[in-house]
Amino acid sequence: MTTTTEVPGGRRAAREPRARFRDLVAAEWLKHRSLRSTWIAYGATALAVIGLNTGIAYDTYSHWTLQVSKDRDSFAHDGIALQQAFSANAALLMALAIGAIGALTIIGEYSTGTIRTTFAAVPSRRSVMAAKAVVVTVVTTVFGAFVAGVSFTVTQAILDGRDAGVSIGDPGAFRVVLASALLAPVCALVGFAFGAVIRHTASAVITSVMVILVLPLVFTDGRHWSAVVRHTLPYPAWLRLVEVGDSPTLFPWTTGGAWTVYAVWACAACAIAVTSVHLRDQ
């Protein structure tokens, strides 16, 4: 509803109604889907991840004649089929790529200066950033679900040719797919938060790589304090969630703890991105 305000001279001027949050989300979705480079990045990442998983499964299929019957019996029992449903290298590749895309979602507007136009049209900056976070979360969740679902379906279809595949109803299978799918929005929001704070492409992407890739390599499970730090990172949380059976480790942790790491990183990233918009002038 349009309202009026008094202006000098006794005249009344029309004042535009405050933008509703769903309108902000719709506007951010329009901006997100209108960039061709964004969809090229999503497409290239999906092809690379699915192709990597498929290649590993096909390699197992093509060399299956080298396996003895005892190995065949233990293939599914030891969780090897699920390891190939979404491999560790594919998960790391997706995490790094989606983290970079999340950072570029906000940095693109800062680098071109269009963010000033956005904030001039909608002075409520935190609402704008929250709408961006919603769009990034929804799009990357759909992306992650698609990549994880296709990877699982294709890899298990290939392994079924050797009677070694598993179904989504088998123990641990759904958790592998869900954890792999949700890794995408978590890493995208991490990149988005770094992009909102740093506002420089190279620095934000490098910081995302540090958190997703480098820190899990620096902190190992060899010491208690190091294991605790490692267990708070997104990629090790994914490794724990897709783990099948009991893996011998000095400092074990639960799948519930790993899910909590996912949730904390996502919520903290959203909070940082939304509040950082007032740290300095645009």
PDB file of C-alpha atoms in Angstrom:
ATOM      1  CA  MET A   1       0.000   0.000   0.000  1.00  0.00           C
ATOM      2  CA  THR A   2       1.434   3.379  -1.028  1.00  0.00           C
ATOM      3  CA  THR A   3       1.593   6.022   1.712  1.00  0.00           C
ATOM      4  CA  THR A   4       2.124   9.789   1.631  1.00  0.00           C
ATOM      5  CA  THR A   5       4.416  12.093   3.556  1.00  0.00           C
ATOM      6  CA  GLU A   6       4.437  15.838   4.129  1.00  0.00           C
ATOM      7  CA  VAL A   7       7.000  17.846   2.151  1.00  0.00           C
ATOM      8  CA  PRO A   8       7.879  21.568   2.432  1.00  0.00           C
ATOM      9  CA  GLY A   9       5.100  23.765   1.055  1.00  0.00           C
ATOM     10  CA  GLY A  10       2.277  21.659   2.444  1.00  0.00           C
ATOM     11  CA  ARG A  11       2.294  19.218  -0.434  1.00  0.00           C
ATOM     12  CA  ARG A  12       2.089  15.474  -0.041  1.00  0.00           C
ATOM     13  CA  ALA A  13       4.535  13.145  -1.774  1.00  0.00           C
ATOM     14  CA  ALA A  14       3.962   9.479  -2.403  1.00  0.00           C
ATOM     15  CA  ARG A  15       6.258   7.075  -0.631  1.00  0.00           C
ATOM     16  CA  GLU A  16       6.898   3.634  -2.070  1.00  0.00           C
ATOM     17  CA  PRO A  17       5.878   0.695   0.126  1.00  0.00           C
ATOM     18  CA  ARG A  18       8.619  -1.218   1.887  1.00  0.00           C
ATOM     19  CA  ALA A  19       9.831  -4.213  -0.136  1.00  0.00           C
ATOM     20  CA  ARG A  20       8.573  -7.550   1.120  1.00  0.00           C
ATOM     21  CA  PHE A  21      11.157 -10.230   1.786  1.00  0.00           C
ATOM     22  CA  ARG A  22       9.667 -12.567  -0.811  1.00  0.00           C
ATOM     23  CA  ASP A  23      10.053  -9.782  -3.367  1.00  0.00           C
ATOM     24  CA  LEU A  24      13.722  -9.462  -2.435  1.00  0.00           C
ATOM     25  CA  VAL A  25      14.173 -13.219  -2.848  1.00  0.00           C
ATOM     26  CA  ALA A  26      12.478 -13.084  -6.242  1.00  0.00           C
ATOM     27  CA  ALA A  27      14.746 -10.216  -7.317  1.00  0.00           C
ATOM     28  CA  GLU A  28      17.882 -12.046  -6.160  1.00  0.00           C
ATOM     29  CA  TRP A  29      16.756 -15.201  -7.936  1.00  0.00           C
ATOM     30  CA  LEU A  30      16.284 -13.192 -11.120  1.00  0.00           C
ATOM     31  CA  LYS A  31      19.811 -11.800 -10.828  1.00  0.00           C
ATOM     32  CA  HIS A  32      21.248 -15.212 -10.026  1.00  0.00           C
ATOM     33  CA  ARG A  33      19.680 -17.027 -12.955  1.00  0.00           C
ATOM     34  CA  SER A  34      20.314 -14.229 -15.448  1.00  0.00           C
ATOM     35  CA  LEU A  35      24.101 -14.700 -15.299  1.00  0.00           C
ATOM     36  CA  ARG A  36      25.206 -17.178 -17.953  1.00  0.00           C
ATOM     37  CA  SER A  37      28.586 -17.658 -16.285  1.00  0.00           C
ATOM     38  CA  THR A  38      26.880 -18.948 -13.143  1.00  0.00           C
ATOM     39  CA  TRP A  39      25.119 -21.755 -14.982  1.00  0.00           C
ATOM     40  CA  ILE A  40      28.273 -22.599 -16.918  1.00  0.00           C
ATOM     41  CA  ALA A  41      30.086 -22.967 -13.596  1.00  0.00           C
ATOM     42  CA  TYR A  42      27.304 -25.150 -12.179  1.00  0.00           C
ATOM     43  CA  GLY A  43      27.234 -27.278 -15.320  1.00  0.00           C
ATOM     44  CA  ALA A  44      31.005 -27.731 -15.481  1.00  0.00           C
ATOM     45  CA  THR A  45      31.122 -28.676 -11.804  1.00  0.00           C
ATOM     46  CA  ALA A  46      28.279 -31.179 -12.152  1.00  0.00           C
ATOM     47  CA  LEU A  47      29.882 -32.833 -15.184  1.00  0.00           C
ATOM     48  CA  ALA A  48      33.271 -33.023 -13.475  1.00  0.00           C
ATOM     49  CA  VAL A  49      31.904 -34.507 -10.240  1.00  0.00           C
ATOM     50  CA  ILE A  50      29.562 -37.008 -11.884  1.00  0.00           C
ATOM     51  CA  GLY A  51      32.224 -37.916 -14.432  1.00  0.00           C
ATOM     52  CA  LEU A  52      34.816 -38.543 -11.718  1.00  0.00           C
ATOM     53  CA  ASN A  53      32.474 -40.802  -9.753  1.00  0.00           C
ATOM     54  CA  THR A  54      31.398 -42.627 -12.890  1.00  0.00           C
ATOM     55  CA  GLY A  55      34.995 -43.145 -13.971  1.00  0.00           C
ATOM     56  CA  ILE A  56      35.932 -44.733 -10.653  1.00  0.00           C
ATOM     57  CA  ALA A  57      32.947 -47.081 -10.772  1.00  0.00           C
ATOM     58  CA  TYR A  58      33.647 -48.041 -14.383  1.00  0.00           C
ATOM     59  CA  ASP A  59      37.284 -48.719 -13.566  1.00  0.00           C
ATOM     60  CA  THR A  60      36.134 -51.147 -10.878  1.00  0.00           C
ATOM     61  CA  TYR A  61      33.697 -52.742 -13.314  1.00  0.00           C
ATOM     62  CA  SER A  62      36.255 -53.159 -16.098  1.00  0.00           C
ATOM     63  CA  HIS A  63      38.856 -54.737 -13.784  1.00  0.00           C
ATOM     64  CA  TRP A  64      36.402 -56.905 -11.896  1.00  0.00           C
ATOM     65  CA  THR A  65      37.781 -60.096 -13.455  1.00  0.00           C
ATOM     66  CA  LEU A  66      40.925 -59.565 -11.395  1.00  0.00           C
ATOM     67  CA  GLN A  67      38.911 -59.889  -8.183  1.00  0.00           C
ATOM     68  CA  VAL A  68      38.562 -63.179  -6.373  1.00  0.00           C
ATOM     69  CA  SER A  69      35.160 -64.363  -5.175  1.00  0.00           C
ATOM     70  CA  LYS A  70      36.029 -63.528  -1.582  1.00  0.00           C
ATOM     71  CA  ASP A  71      36.569 -59.904  -2.536  1.00  0.00           C
ATOM     72  CA  ARG A  72      33.224 -59.870  -4.318  1.00  0.00           C
ATOM     73  CA  ASP A  73      31.432 -61.069  -1.219  1.00  0.00           C
ATOM     74  CA  SER A  74      33.007 -58.386   0.943  1.00  0.00           C
ATOM     75  CA  PHE A  75      32.726 -55.564  -1.621  1.00  0.00           C
ATOM     76  CA  ALA A  76      29.352 -54.267  -0.451  1.00  0.00           C
ATOM     77  CA  HIS A  77      29.827 -55.377   3.147  1.00  0.00           C
ATOM     78  CA  ASP A  78      32.968 -53.244   3.522  1.00  0.00           C
ATOM     79  CA  GLY A  79      31.234 -50.211   2.049  1.00  0.00           C
ATOM     80  CA  ILE A  80      33.329 -49.999  -1.110  1.00  0.00           C
ATOM     81  CA  ALA A  81      30.225 -49.589  -3.271  1.00  0.00           C
ATOM     82  CA  LEU A  82      29.148 -46.591  -1.207  1.00  0.00           C
ATOM     83  CA  GLN A  83      32.647 -45.132  -1.329  1.00  0.00           C
ATOM     84  CA  GLN A  84      32.382 -45.154  -5.101  1.00  0.00           C
ATOM     85  CA  ALA A  85      28.848 -43.734  -5.064  1.00  0.00           C
ATOM     86  CA  PHE A  86      30.420 -40.399  -4.151  1.00  0.00           C
ATOM     87  CA  SER A  87      34.188 -40.506  -3.883  1.00  0.00           C
ATOM     88  CA  ALA A  88      36.279 -38.329  -1.576  1.00  0.00           C
ATOM     89  CA  ASN A  89      38.006 -36.623  -4.507  1.00  0.00           C
ATOM     90  CA  ALA A  90      34.662 -35.807  -6.122  1.00  0.00           C
ATOM     91  CA  ALA A  91      33.345 -34.357  -2.859  1.00  0.00           C
ATOM     92  CA  LEU A  92      36.439 -32.202  -2.475  1.00  0.00           C
ATOM     93  CA  LEU A  93      36.177 -30.992  -6.060  1.00  0.00           C
ATOM     94  CA  MET A  94      32.519 -30.059  -5.589  1.00  0.00           C
ATOM     95  CA  ALA A  95      33.215 -28.336  -2.268  1.00  0.00           C
ATOM     96  CA  LEU A  96      35.976 -26.163  -3.732  1.00  0.00           C
ATOM     97  CA  ALA A  97      34.022 -25.253  -6.871  1.00  0.00           C
ATOM     98  CA  ILE A  98      30.774 -24.466  -5.071  1.00  0.00           C
ATOM     99  CA  GLY A  99      32.649 -22.461  -2.439  1.00  0.00           C
ATOM    100  CA  ALA A 100      34.104 -20.309  -5.212  1.00  0.00           C
ATOM    101  CA  ILE A 101      30.681 -19.895  -6.834  1.00  0.00           C
ATOM    102  CA  GLY A 102      29.206 -18.830  -3.494  1.00  0.00           C
ATOM    103  CA  ALA A 103      31.899 -16.194  -3.081  1.00  0.00           C
ATOM    104  CA  LEU A 104      31.448 -14.871  -6.614  1.00  0.00           C
ATOM    105  CA  THR A 105      27.701 -14.535  -6.057  1.00  0.00           C
ATOM    106  CA  ILE A 106      28.261 -11.467  -3.893  1.00  0.00           C
ATOM    107  CA  ILE A 107      31.699 -10.327  -5.064  1.00  0.00           C
ATOM    108  CA  GLY A 108      30.390  -9.851  -8.608  1.00  0.00           C
ATOM    109  CA  GLU A 109      28.059  -7.104  -7.437  1.00  0.00           C
ATOM    110  CA  TYR A 110      30.730  -5.404  -5.374  1.00  0.00           C
ATOM    111  CA  SER A 111      33.268  -5.463  -8.216  1.00  0.00           C
ATOM    112  CA  THR A 112      30.845  -3.988 -10.765  1.00  0.00           C
ATOM    113  CA  GLY A 113      29.347  -1.487  -8.334  1.00  0.00           C
ATOM    114  CA  THR A 114      25.791  -2.706  -8.900  1.00  0.00           C
ATOM    115  CA  ILE A 115      25.512  -3.386  -5.191  1.00  0.00           C
ATOM    116  CA  ARG A 116      25.139   0.388  -4.699  1.00  0.00           C
ATOM    117  CA  THR A 117      22.086   0.381  -6.946  1.00  0.00           C
ATOM    118  CA  THR A 118      20.647  -2.529  -5.008  1.00  0.00           C
ATOM    119  CA  PHE A 119      21.118  -0.814  -1.653  1.00  0.00           C
ATOM    120  CA  ALA A 120      19.775   2.468  -3.034  1.00  0.00           C
ATOM    121  CA  ALA A 121      16.589   0.686  -4.085  1.00  0.00           C
ATOM    122  CA  VAL A 122      16.390  -1.325  -0.852  1.00  0.00           C
ATOM    123  CA  PRO A 123      18.044   0.519   2.070  1.00  0.00           C
ATOM    124  CA  SER A 124      17.520  -2.500   4.335  1.00  0.00           C
ATOM    125  CA  ARG A 125      20.897  -4.049   3.577  1.00  0.00           C
ATOM    126  CA  ARG A 126      20.561  -6.975   5.921  1.00  0.00           C
ATOM    127  CA  SER A 127      17.328  -8.025   4.252  1.00  0.00           C
ATOM    128  CA  VAL A 128      19.065  -7.939   0.878  1.00  0.00           C
ATOM    129  CA  MET A 129      21.908 -10.116   2.124  1.00  0.00           C
ATOM    130  CA  ALA A 130      19.469 -12.502   3.766  1.00  0.00           C
ATOM    131  CA  ALA A 131      17.592 -12.835   0.467  1.00  0.00           C
ATOM    132  CA  LYS A 132      20.869 -13.566  -1.325  1.00  0.00           C
ATOM    133  CA  ALA A 133      21.682 -16.228   1.259  1.00  0.00           C
ATOM    134  CA  VAL A 134      18.281 -17.852   0.744  1.00  0.00           C
ATOM    135  CA  VAL A 135      18.775 -18.010  -3.018  1.00  0.00           C
ATOM    136  CA  VAL A 136      22.303 -19.409  -2.689  1.00  0.00           C
ATOM    137  CA  THR A 137      21.094 -22.018  -0.197  1.00  0.00           C
ATOM    138  CA  VAL A 138      18.141 -23.195  -2.283  1.00  0.00           C
ATOM    139  CA  VAL A 139      19.996 -23.291  -5.607  1.00  0.00           C
ATOM    140  CA  THR A 140      23.044 -25.118  -4.269  1.00  0.00           C
ATOM    141  CA  THR A 141      20.881 -27.563  -2.315  1.00  0.00           C
ATOM    142  CA  VAL A 142      19.053 -28.481  -5.511  1.00  0.00           C
ATOM    143  CA  PHE A 143      22.404 -28.686  -7.283  1.00  0.00           C
ATOM    144  CA  GLY A 144      23.867 -30.933  -4.586  1.00  0.00           C
ATOM    145  CA  ALA A 145      20.816 -33.197  -4.583  1.00  0.00           C
ATOM    146  CA  PHE A 146      20.992 -33.539  -8.365  1.00  0.00           C
ATOM    147  CA  VAL A 147      24.720 -34.331  -8.435  1.00  0.00           C
ATOM    148  CA  ALA A 148      24.569 -36.730  -5.491  1.00  0.00           C
ATOM    149  CA  GLY A 149      21.456 -38.480  -6.834  1.00  0.00           C
ATOM    150  CA  VAL A 150      22.806 -38.893 -10.354  1.00  0.00           C
ATOM    151  CA  SER A 151      26.202 -40.039  -9.079  1.00  0.00           C
ATOM    152  CA  PHE A 152      24.615 -42.674  -6.855  1.00  0.00           C
ATOM    153  CA  THR A 153      22.275 -43.922  -9.575  1.00  0.00           C
ATOM    154  CA  VAL A 154      24.933 -44.136 -12.290  1.00  0.00           C
ATOM    155  CA  THR A 155      27.687 -45.671 -10.166  1.00  0.00           C
ATOM    156  CA  GLN A 156      25.446 -48.334  -8.679  1.00  0.00           C
ATOM    157  CA  ALA A 157      24.000 -49.167 -12.100  1.00  0.00           C
ATOM    158  CA  ILE A 158      27.548 -49.758 -13.341  1.00  0.00           C
ATOM    159  CA  LEU A 159      28.446 -51.890 -10.327  1.00  0.00           C
ATOM    160  CA  ASP A 160      25.206 -53.852 -10.707  1.00  0.00           C
ATOM    161  CA  GLY A 161      26.760 -55.271 -13.848  1.00  0.00           C
ATOM    162  CA  ARG A 162      28.995 -57.238 -11.478  1.00  0.00           C
ATOM    163  CA  ASP A 163      26.254 -57.796  -8.871  1.00  0.00           C
ATOM    164  CA  ALA A 164      28.107 -55.420  -6.563  1.00  0.00           C
ATOM    165  CA  GLY A 165      25.823 -52.392  -6.447  1.00  0.00           C
ATOM    166  CA  VAL A 166      23.647 -51.283  -3.542  1.00  0.00           C
ATOM    167  CA  SER A 167      20.237 -49.640  -3.399  1.00  0.00           C
ATOM    168  CA  ILE A 168      19.218 -46.422  -1.685  1.00  0.00           C
ATOM    169  CA  GLY A 169      17.513 -48.510   0.992  1.00  0.00           C
ATOM    170  CA  ASP A 170      20.675 -50.318   2.041  1.00  0.00           C
ATOM    171  CA  PRO A 171      22.265 -49.314   5.360  1.00  0.00           C
ATOM    172  CA  GLY A 172      24.195 -46.066   5.056  1.00  0.00           C
ATOM    173  CA  ALA A 173      23.252 -45.405   1.416  1.00  0.00           C
ATOM    174  CA  PHE A 174      20.758 -42.607   2.010  1.00  0.00           C
ATOM    175  CA  ARG A 175      23.114 -40.922   4.486  1.00  0.00           C
ATOM    176  CA  VAL A 176      25.875 -40.887   1.869  1.00  0.00           C
ATOM    177  CA  VAL A 177      23.581 -39.244  -0.683  1.00  0.00           C
ATOM    178  CA  LEU A 178      22.165 -36.734   1.810  1.00  0.00           C
ATOM    179  CA  ALA A 179      25.558 -35.778   3.237  1.00  0.00           C
ATOM    180  CA  SER A 180      26.986 -35.331  -0.256  1.00  0.00           C
ATOM    181  CA  ALA A 181      24.006 -33.240  -1.347  1.00  0.00           C
ATOM    182  CA  LEU A 182      24.153 -30.935   1.703  1.00  0.00           C
ATOM    183  CA  LEU A 183      27.903 -30.442   1.385  1.00  0.00           C
ATOM    184  CA  ALA A 184      27.152 -28.135  -1.551  1.00  0.00           C
ATOM    185  CA  PRO A 185      25.031 -25.502   0.275  1.00  0.00           C
ATOM    186  CA  VAL A 186      27.321 -25.578   3.323  1.00  0.00           C
ATOM    187  CA  CYS A 187      30.417 -24.809   1.226  1.00  0.00           C
ATOM    188  CA  ALA A 188      28.502 -22.299  -0.903  1.00  0.00           C
ATOM    189  CA  LEU A 189      27.468 -20.357   2.207  1.00  0.00           C
ATOM    190  CA  VAL A 190      31.037 -20.471   3.513  1.00  0.00           C
ATOM    191  CA  GLY A 191      32.252 -18.937   0.261  1.00  0.00           C
ATOM    192  CA  PHE A 192      29.363 -16.455   0.309  1.00  0.00           C
ATOM    193  CA  ALA A 193      30.313 -15.296   3.818  1.00  0.00           C
ATOM    194  CA  PHE A 194      33.964 -14.844   2.884  1.00  0.00           C
ATOM    195  CA  GLY A 195      32.921 -12.945  -0.220  1.00  0.00           C
ATOM    196  CA  ALA A 196      30.685 -10.630   1.805  1.00  0.00           C
ATOM    197  CA  VAL A 197      33.454  -9.877   4.320  1.00  0.00           C
ATOM    198  CA  ILE A 198      36.529  -9.748   2.074  1.00  0.00           C
ATOM    199  CA  ARG A 199      34.881  -8.417  -1.115  1.00  0.00           C
ATOM    200  CA  HIS A 200      37.869  -9.383  -3.268  1.00  0.00           C
ATOM    201  CA  THR A 201      37.687 -12.348  -5.626  1.00  0.00           C
ATOM    202  CA  ALA A 202      41.144 -13.862  -5.247  1.00  0.00           C
ATOM    203  CA  SER A 203      41.325 -13.362  -1.478  1.00  0.00           C
ATOM    204  CA  ALA A 204      37.844 -14.778  -0.863  1.00  0.00           C
ATOM    205  CA  VAL A 205      38.438 -17.838  -3.043  1.00  0.00           C
ATOM    206  CA  ILE A 206      41.835 -18.501  -1.444  1.00  0.00           C
ATOM    207  CA  THR A 207      40.307 -18.235   2.024  1.00  0.00           C
ATOM    208  CA  SER A 208      37.595 -20.711   1.031  1.00  0.00           C
ATOM    209  CA  VAL A 209      40.240 -23.128  -0.235  1.00  0.00           C
ATOM    210  CA  MET A 210      42.130 -22.757   3.035  1.00  0.00           C
ATOM    211  CA  VAL A 211      39.083 -23.686   5.107  1.00  0.00           C
ATOM    212  CA  ILE A 212      37.809 -26.475   2.853  1.00  0.00           C
ATOM    213  CA  LEU A 213      41.071 -28.083   1.721  1.00  0.00           C
ATOM    214  CA  VAL A 214      44.158 -26.880   3.584  1.00  0.00           C
ATOM    215  CA  LEU A 215      43.009 -26.900   7.220  1.00  0.00           C
ATOM    216  CA  PRO A 216      41.820 -30.554   7.085  1.00  0.00           C
ATOM    217  CA  LEU A 217      45.341 -31.440   5.911  1.00  0.00           C
ATOM    218  CA  VAL A 218      47.044 -29.385   8.612  1.00  0.00           C
ATOM    219  CA  PHE A 219      45.001 -30.764  11.502  1.00  0.00           C
ATOM    220  CA  THR A 220      45.131 -34.543  11.803  1.00  0.00           C
ATOM    221  CA  ASP A 221      43.634 -37.133  14.129  1.00  0.00           C
ATOM    222  CA  GLY A 222      47.010 -37.877  15.694  1.00  0.00           C
ATOM    223  CA  ARG A 223      46.547 -35.594  18.730  1.00  0.00           C
ATOM    224  CA  HIS A 224      43.440 -34.766  20.707  1.00  0.00           C
ATOM    225  CA  TRP A 225      43.494 -30.980  20.220  1.00  0.00           C
ATOM    226  CA  SER A 226      44.238 -31.394  16.516  1.00  0.00           C
ATOM    227  CA  ALA A 227      41.453 -33.934  16.104  1.00  0.00           C
ATOM    228  CA  VAL A 228      38.988 -31.606  17.855  1.00  0.00           C
ATOM    229  CA  VAL A 229      39.823 -28.767  15.454  1.00  0.00           C
ATOM    230  CA  ARG A 230      39.642 -31.076  12.450  1.00  0.00           C
ATOM    231  CA  HIS A 231      36.246 -32.360  13.535  1.00  0.00           C
ATOM    232  CA  THR A 232      34.844 -28.826  13.376  1.00  0.00           C
ATOM    233  CA  LEU A 233      35.565 -28.448   9.638  1.00  0.00           C
ATOM    234  CA  PRO A 234      33.040 -29.142   6.833  1.00  0.00           C
ATOM    235  CA  TYR A 235      35.019 -31.619   4.715  1.00  0.00           C
ATOM    236  CA  PRO A 236      36.037 -33.895   7.628  1.00  0.00           C
ATOM    237  CA  ALA A 237      32.382 -33.799   8.706  1.00  0.00           C
ATOM    238  CA  TRP A 238      31.423 -35.143   5.278  1.00  0.00           C
ATOM    239  CA  LEU A 239      34.063 -37.874   5.600  1.00  0.00           C
ATOM    240  CA  ARG A 240      32.538 -38.921   8.911  1.00  0.00           C
ATOM    241  CA  LEU A 241      29.002 -38.960   7.543  1.00  0.00           C
ATOM    242  CA  VAL A 242      29.847 -41.174   4.564  1.00  0.00           C
ATOM    243  CA  GLU A 243      31.910 -43.537   6.676  1.00  0.00           C
ATOM    244  CA  VAL A 244      30.538 -47.070   6.650  1.00  0.00           C
ATOM    245  CA  GLY A 245      31.059 -49.243   9.715  1.00  0.00           C
ATOM    246  CA  ASP A 246      33.458 -48.548  12.535  1.00  0.00           C
ATOM    247  CA  SER A 247      36.717 -46.984  11.450  1.00  0.00           C
ATOM    248  CA  PRO A 248      39.580 -47.345  13.945  1.00  0.00           C
ATOM    249  CA  THR A 249      40.638 -43.908  15.142  1.00  0.00           C
ATOM    250  CA  LEU A 250      42.208 -42.530  18.292  1.00  0.00           C
ATOM    251  CA  PHE A 251      39.511 -39.894  18.766  1.00  0.00           C
ATOM    252  CA  PRO A 252      36.172 -41.122  17.338  1.00  0.00           C
ATOM    253  CA  TRP A 253      33.169 -38.850  16.905  1.00  0.00           C
ATOM    254  CA  THR A 254      29.527 -39.403  16.080  1.00  0.00           C
ATOM    255  CA  THR A 255      27.473 -38.760  12.964  1.00  0.00           C
ATOM    256  CA  GLY A 256      25.318 -36.462  15.088  1.00  0.00           C
ATOM    257  CA  GLY A 257      28.382 -34.337  15.731  1.00  0.00           C
ATOM    258  CA  ALA A 258      29.125 -34.226  12.016  1.00  0.00           C
ATOM    259  CA  TRP A 259      25.570 -33.100  11.208  1.00  0.00           C
ATOM    260  CA  THR A 260      25.964 -30.414  13.876  1.00  0.00           C
ATOM    261  CA  VAL A 261      29.130 -29.167  12.157  1.00  0.00           C
ATOM    262  CA  TYR A 262      27.157 -28.825   8.923  1.00  0.00           C
ATOM    263  CA  ALA A 263      24.430 -26.829  10.670  1.00  0.00           C
ATOM    264  CA  VAL A 264      26.793 -24.570  12.616  1.00  0.00           C
ATOM    265  CA  TRP A 265      28.863 -23.657   9.563  1.00  0.00           C
ATOM    266  CA  ALA A 266      25.756 -22.873   7.505  1.00  0.00           C
ATOM    267  CA  CYS A 267      24.124 -20.757  10.217  1.00  0.00           C
ATOM    268  CA  ALA A 268      27.352 -18.958  11.129  1.00  0.00           C
ATOM    269  CA  ALA A 269      28.075 -18.180   7.475  1.00  0.00           C
ATOM    270  CA  CYS A 270      24.602 -16.694   7.004  1.00  0.00           C
ATOM    271  CA  ALA A 271      24.939 -14.609  10.162  1.00  0.00           C
ATOM    272  CA  ILE A 272      28.357 -13.282   9.128  1.00  0.00           C
ATOM    273  CA  ALA A 273      27.192 -12.424   5.610  1.00  0.00           C
ATOM    274  CA  VAL A 274      24.079 -10.621   6.837  1.00  0.00           C
ATOM    275  CA  THR A 275      25.775  -8.624   9.610  1.00  0.00           C
ATOM    276  CA  SER A 276      28.978  -7.787   7.732  1.00  0.00           C
ATOM    277  CA  VAL A 277      27.126  -5.566   5.295  1.00  0.00           C
ATOM    278  CA  HIS A 278      27.222  -2.728   7.860  1.00  0.00           C
ATOM    279  CA  LEU A 279      30.934  -3.030   8.614  1.00  0.00           C
ATOM    280  CA  ARG A 280      31.952  -0.398   6.107  1.00  0.00           C
ATOM    281  CA  ASP A 281      30.493   1.856   3.419  1.00  0.00           C
ATOM    282  CA  GLN A 282      29.865   0.420  -0.022  1.00  0.00           C
TER     283      GLN A 282
END
